[in-house]
Amino acid sequence: MRDFFKYFLASVLGFVVGTIVLFFLFLGIVSLLVSSLQSDTEVTVRDKSVVEIRLQYPVKERSSKNPFESFDYDAFESRQELGLHDILRNIDKARRDERIKGIFLNLSSLSMGIATLDEIRGALSEFRKSGKFIYAYADSYSQGAYYLASVANTVAVNPEGGVELRGLHTELMFFKGALDKLGIEPEVIRHGKFKSAIEPFTLDKMSPENREQISRLLGSVWNTWLGNISADRKLPKEELQAIADQYRSRKAKDALDLRLIDKTAYFDEVTDDLRKQCGLEEKEKVRYVELQKYNKAYVKPEKEFSNRKIAVVYAVGEIRSGQGSDEVIGSERISEAIRKARLDTTVKAIVLRVNSPGGSALASEVIWREALLARKAKPLVVSMGDLAASGGYYISCIADTIVAQANTLTGSIGVFGLLFNTQNMWKDKLGITFDTVRTGRFADIGSLSRPLTAEERAIYQEEVEQIYNVFIGHVAEGRNMTTAEVDSIGQGRIWSGTDAKQIGLVDVIGGLETAKSIAAKMAGLDNYRTVNYPEQKEFLQKLMEDFSADAKAYFAKEELGESYRYYAKLREVLNSQGIQARLPYELFIY
């Protein structure tokens, strides 16, 4: 009887806990549905308003329709995060909106790629030309935040805060020592002395070739930053370099004395400044309009509605075979999107927006073929985001015109294969051995339980060389070069957009709007509208598909913090299949 009551009470307790969890889950879904319906309601903007821009989340190419992607499981509410497309569109909309007096950049937190940073900065620069003000404020500025803020008419910081300007650096993590301890031997097959994707598994520090390319890349990014800060702050580049070399800007007063900022102020004092710049009375409140809400405000378009279209095809993420998603380039999905744009007679030109470190060589070839067919049918322009490297360049190279930001990471024209021989780990660490029966000499090629034979290595090397030759052949065809010329700038080397333009891999420095303008000119369009592909799934469909995966990702990020990116990258490596054409590593620039 005692056991009966014990199990009975445990069952009751489990039922109660489960009911409570389901109740809160139900509340969360209802709140998402309500917020989704509210987000479709047009926002009313009052005269003399200020658009407030906060970019504290990682900025993606497009705003997601995934309701759980920006869901805060602590506060149990959804927080809309605008993608780059909508951020740029709203900055331009605010430029034309007579009700908007200026933009308030609230930059205490910032998270985005370096080319995305340039794209937003360029849009703000165009906004400033309208005569409206930009006011930037932060409790403390990171280097990236200050680079963005330097475009503003007024740059202010909390008196107890600081402004960082000390130069850029990047760190790579190497796993060779850990693999040695585990008894795991990497089996590497590659073409390209700069194809250093495998270095973290084979070395304990950068190779001379890798150090050379990263040094040049960082130098190019830093030179762009200094040049733009110099132009907007009216400070010589040499002076800015000296400030960084001597680390003279640390506190707010340092930055003020060095003319990096215009004033130190508390938030209430910033509010007073904004009130005056908007022409409001002393007792009136500043009419802030958050960018996320302004996204739903109506502003009359500059041009009349047109049936003639430019299709923007978004190719974002690692390249894989199959359908993929908004964050993974699936060869089937992206090929279908390009094909749909090609066959649509109302689409007069195509812009392929590429933001990818590369991936499967075979999947890249499938997309390249569809891009080639599109180019033969109508103008095809590529717009590169933060990354368009290796496989990302593979699918780009056939375009009529390639547009990249100065700080886009591109090139990396090389191929590699990576396997792991885990025989010693199983045998020496766990006492496990393997024995195999084969019906053919190469039946178990690629097995992780033994090293490659010389014949097997030769087979893989032959495949790598064949794919590399096809790769540089495509680049030679698209860029009007010889294969020897492509090979000389290939070898897996990465380039900044600026350097890529100098060597012929890129045609124009600019962003997505630049690419659309070029496509419109090629198609002879004075008036057009933009349509985006692939089409994103609707709210309820994403709701049902993504809750479980995004909940797991959210809690993993909460637990691992900054280390989550290493976990995510390791999962990508383990999920990679076939010979790869991808960026050598995940490069974080600070």
Coordinates of C-alpha atoms in Angstrom, one line a residue, residues 84-367:
L84 CA 19.7 44.0 -43.1
H85 CA 17.2 44.3 -45.9
D86 CA 14.6 45.9 -43.7
I87 CA 17.2 48.1 -41.8
L88 CA 18.4 49.6 -45.0
R89 CA 14.9 50.0 -46.4
N90 CA 13.8 51.9 -43.2
I91 CA 16.8 54.2 -43.1
D92 CA 16.0 55.2 -46.7
K93 CA 12.3 55.5 -45.8
A94 CA 13.2 57.8 -42.9
R95 CA 15.3 59.9 -45.3
R96 CA 12.2 60.6 -47.3
D97 CA 9.7 60.9 -44.4
E98 CA 8.9 64.5 -43.6
R99 CA 7.7 63.5 -40.2
I100 CA 11.2 62.3 -39.2
K101 CA 13.7 64.9 -38.0
G102 CA 16.6 62.6 -37.4
I103 CA 18.0 59.2 -36.3
F104 CA 19.2 58.3 -32.8
L105 CA 21.8 55.6 -32.8
N106 CA 21.7 53.8 -29.4
L107 CA 24.9 51.8 -29.6
S108 CA 25.7 50.5 -26.2
S109 CA 25.6 47.0 -27.8
L110 CA 26.4 46.0 -31.3
S111 CA 26.7 42.6 -33.1
M112 CA 27.2 42.2 -36.8
G113 CA 29.7 41.3 -39.5
I114 CA 32.2 43.8 -40.8
A115 CA 30.7 44.2 -44.3
T116 CA 27.2 44.5 -42.8
L117 CA 28.5 47.2 -40.6
D118 CA 29.8 49.0 -43.7
E119 CA 26.4 48.6 -45.5
I120 CA 24.5 50.2 -42.6
R121 CA 27.1 52.9 -42.3
G122 CA 26.8 53.7 -46.0
A123 CA 23.0 54.0 -45.7
L124 CA 23.4 56.3 -42.7
S125 CA 25.8 58.4 -44.7
E126 CA 23.2 58.8 -47.5
F127 CA 20.6 59.7 -44.8
R128 CA 22.9 62.4 -43.4
K129 CA 23.1 64.0 -46.9
S130 CA 19.4 64.8 -46.7
G131 CA 20.2 67.5 -44.1
K132 CA 18.6 65.5 -41.2
F133 CA 20.6 64.8 -38.1
I134 CA 22.2 61.6 -36.8
Y135 CA 22.9 61.5 -33.1
A136 CA 24.9 58.6 -31.7
Y137 CA 25.1 57.7 -28.0
A138 CA 26.5 54.8 -26.0
D139 CA 27.4 54.1 -22.4
S140 CA 30.7 52.9 -23.9
Y141 CA 31.8 52.3 -27.5
S142 CA 33.4 49.2 -28.8
Q143 CA 35.6 49.7 -31.9
G144 CA 32.8 48.5 -34.2
A145 CA 30.2 50.6 -32.5
Y146 CA 32.5 53.7 -32.7
Y147 CA 33.1 53.0 -36.4
L148 CA 29.4 53.1 -37.0
A149 CA 28.9 56.1 -34.7
S150 CA 31.5 58.2 -36.4
V151 CA 29.1 58.8 -39.3
A152 CA 26.9 60.8 -37.0
N153 CA 26.6 64.6 -36.8
T154 CA 27.0 64.3 -33.0
V155 CA 28.8 61.5 -31.2
A156 CA 28.3 61.4 -27.4
V157 CA 29.3 59.0 -24.6
N158 CA 28.5 58.6 -20.9
P159 CA 31.0 60.6 -18.9
E160 CA 32.1 57.4 -17.1
G161 CA 32.2 55.4 -20.3
G162 CA 34.9 55.1 -22.9
V163 CA 35.8 54.8 -26.6
E164 CA 38.0 52.1 -27.9
L165 CA 40.3 52.7 -30.8
R166 CA 43.3 50.3 -30.5
G167 CA 43.5 48.4 -33.8
L168 CA 42.1 45.0 -34.9
H169 CA 43.0 41.5 -34.0
T170 CA 41.8 38.0 -34.6
E171 CA 42.4 34.7 -32.8
L172 CA 42.3 31.2 -34.3
M173 CA 41.7 28.1 -32.2
F174 CA 43.9 25.1 -32.9
F175 CA 42.9 21.5 -31.9
K176 CA 46.0 19.6 -32.8
G177 CA 47.1 19.1 -29.2
A178 CA 43.7 17.8 -28.2
L179 CA 43.6 15.4 -31.1
D180 CA 47.1 14.1 -30.3
K181 CA 46.0 13.4 -26.7
L182 CA 42.9 11.6 -28.0
G183 CA 44.9 9.6 -30.5
I184 CA 43.0 11.1 -33.5
E185 CA 45.0 11.7 -36.8
P186 CA 43.6 14.1 -39.4
E187 CA 43.8 12.9 -43.0
V188 CA 44.1 16.0 -45.2
I189 CA 43.8 16.2 -49.0
R190 CA 43.8 19.8 -50.4
H191 CA 44.8 22.0 -53.3
G192 CA 46.1 25.5 -52.4
K193 CA 48.9 26.5 -50.1
F194 CA 46.6 29.1 -48.5
K195 CA 43.7 26.6 -48.1
S196 CA 44.1 26.6 -44.3
A197 CA 40.7 25.3 -43.3
I198 CA 42.5 22.2 -42.1
E199 CA 45.2 24.0 -40.1
P200 CA 43.3 24.0 -36.8
F201 CA 43.5 20.2 -36.9
T202 CA 47.1 19.8 -38.1
L203 CA 49.1 22.7 -36.6
D204 CA 49.3 24.4 -33.2
K205 CA 49.7 27.9 -34.8
M206 CA 49.2 29.7 -38.1
S207 CA 51.3 28.7 -41.1
P208 CA 53.4 31.5 -42.6
E209 CA 51.1 31.6 -45.6
N210 CA 48.0 31.9 -43.4
R211 CA 49.6 34.6 -41.2
E212 CA 50.4 36.5 -44.4
Q213 CA 46.9 36.5 -45.8
I214 CA 45.3 37.3 -42.4
S215 CA 47.7 40.2 -41.8
R216 CA 46.9 41.6 -45.2
L217 CA 43.1 41.2 -44.7
L218 CA 43.2 42.9 -41.3
G219 CA 45.3 45.7 -42.7
S220 CA 42.8 46.2 -45.5
V221 CA 39.8 46.3 -43.0
W222 CA 41.6 48.6 -40.7
N223 CA 42.6 51.0 -43.5
T224 CA 39.0 51.2 -44.6
W225 CA 37.9 52.0 -41.0
L226 CA 40.5 54.7 -40.5
G227 CA 39.7 56.2 -43.9
N228 CA 36.0 56.5 -43.2
I229 CA 36.5 57.8 -39.6
S230 CA 39.0 60.3 -40.9
A231 CA 36.6 61.6 -43.5
D232 CA 33.7 62.0 -41.1
R233 CA 35.5 63.2 -38.0
K234 CA 37.9 65.5 -40.0
L235 CA 41.0 63.8 -38.3
P236 CA 44.1 62.8 -40.3
K237 CA 44.6 59.0 -40.6
E238 CA 48.1 59.3 -39.2
E239 CA 46.7 60.9 -36.1
L240 CA 44.1 58.1 -35.7
Q241 CA 46.8 55.5 -36.2
A242 CA 48.9 57.1 -33.5
I243 CA 46.0 57.1 -31.1
A244 CA 45.5 53.4 -31.7
D245 CA 49.2 52.6 -31.4
Q246 CA 49.6 54.3 -28.1
Y247 CA 46.1 53.3 -26.8
R248 CA 45.4 56.9 -25.9
S249 CA 41.6 56.6 -26.1
R250 CA 40.4 54.7 -23.1
K251 CA 38.2 57.0 -21.0
A252 CA 35.4 59.3 -22.2
K253 CA 37.6 62.4 -21.4
D254 CA 40.4 60.9 -23.5
A255 CA 38.1 60.6 -26.5
L256 CA 36.8 64.1 -26.1
D257 CA 40.2 65.6 -25.9
L258 CA 41.3 63.7 -29.0
R259 CA 38.2 64.9 -30.9
L260 CA 36.9 61.4 -31.4
I261 CA 33.6 62.4 -29.9
D262 CA 31.7 65.7 -29.6
K263 CA 30.6 65.6 -26.0
T264 CA 30.2 63.5 -22.8
A265 CA 26.6 63.3 -21.6
Y266 CA 24.2 61.3 -19.5
F267 CA 21.1 59.9 -21.2
D268 CA 18.8 62.6 -19.8
E269 CA 21.1 65.3 -21.3
V270 CA 21.1 63.4 -24.6
T271 CA 17.3 63.5 -24.4
D272 CA 17.4 67.3 -24.0
D273 CA 19.7 67.6 -27.0
L274 CA 17.3 65.5 -29.2
R275 CA 14.4 67.6 -28.0
K276 CA 16.1 70.8 -29.2
Q277 CA 17.2 69.3 -32.5
C278 CA 13.6 68.2 -33.2
G279 CA 12.2 71.7 -32.4
L280 CA 10.1 70.5 -29.5
E281 CA 9.2 72.6 -26.4
E282 CA 11.0 72.1 -23.2
K283 CA 8.3 70.1 -21.5
E284 CA 7.5 67.9 -24.6
K285 CA 8.7 64.4 -24.7
V286 CA 11.0 63.2 -27.5
R287 CA 8.9 61.3 -30.0
Y288 CA 11.0 58.1 -30.4
V289 CA 10.0 55.6 -33.0
E290 CA 11.8 52.3 -32.6
L291 CA 13.2 51.0 -35.9
Q292 CA 11.2 47.7 -35.4
K293 CA 8.0 49.7 -35.2
Y294 CA 8.9 52.1 -37.9
N295 CA 9.1 49.1 -40.1
K296 CA 5.3 49.1 -40.2
A297 CA 5.0 52.9 -40.9
Y298 CA 3.8 53.9 -44.4
V299 CA 5.8 56.4 -46.5
K300 CA 4.8 57.1 -50.1
P301 CA 7.3 55.5 -52.4
E302 CA 9.6 57.6 -54.6
K303 CA 8.4 55.9 -57.7
E304 CA 5.0 54.6 -58.9
F305 CA 4.1 50.9 -58.8
S306 CA 5.7 48.9 -61.6
N307 CA 5.1 45.4 -62.9
R308 CA 8.7 45.2 -64.0
K309 CA 10.8 43.6 -61.3
I310 CA 14.3 42.9 -60.1
A311 CA 14.6 39.6 -58.3
V312 CA 16.9 39.5 -55.3
V313 CA 17.9 35.8 -54.5
Y314 CA 19.3 35.4 -51.0
A315 CA 22.0 32.8 -50.7
V316 CA 22.9 32.8 -47.0
G317 CA 24.9 30.3 -45.0
E318 CA 26.9 27.2 -45.5
I319 CA 26.4 25.5 -48.9
R320 CA 24.9 22.0 -48.8
S321 CA 23.0 19.6 -51.0
G322 CA 19.2 19.5 -50.5
Q323 CA 16.6 22.1 -49.5
G324 CA 18.5 24.0 -46.8
S325 CA 16.8 26.9 -45.0
D326 CA 17.0 30.7 -44.6
E327 CA 20.4 30.2 -42.9
V328 CA 21.7 27.3 -44.9
I329 CA 22.2 27.4 -48.7
G330 CA 20.5 24.3 -50.0
S331 CA 21.4 23.6 -53.6
E332 CA 17.9 22.5 -54.5
R333 CA 16.2 25.5 -52.9
I334 CA 18.5 28.2 -54.2
S335 CA 18.6 26.7 -57.7
E336 CA 14.8 26.6 -57.8
A337 CA 14.7 30.3 -56.7
I338 CA 17.1 31.3 -59.5
R339 CA 15.2 29.3 -62.0
K340 CA 11.9 30.8 -60.9
A341 CA 13.4 34.3 -61.4
R342 CA 14.8 33.4 -64.8
L343 CA 11.5 32.0 -66.1
D344 CA 9.4 34.9 -64.8
T345 CA 8.9 37.2 -67.7
T346 CA 8.1 40.2 -65.4
V347 CA 11.6 39.8 -63.8
K348 CA 14.0 41.8 -65.9
A349 CA 17.2 41.3 -63.9
I350 CA 18.5 39.1 -61.1
V351 CA 20.6 40.1 -58.1
L352 CA 22.2 37.1 -56.3
R353 CA 22.9 38.2 -52.7
V354 CA 25.7 35.9 -51.4
N355 CA 26.7 35.7 -47.8
S356 CA 28.5 32.4 -47.4
P357 CA 31.7 30.8 -46.3
G358 CA 31.2 28.1 -48.9
G359 CA 30.7 24.4 -48.4
S360 CA 30.0 21.4 -50.6
A361 CA 31.8 21.6 -54.0
L362 CA 29.1 19.5 -55.6
A363 CA 26.2 21.7 -54.2
S364 CA 28.1 24.8 -55.4
E365 CA 28.3 23.3 -58.9
V366 CA 24.6 22.7 -59.0
I367 CA 23.9 26.4 -58.1

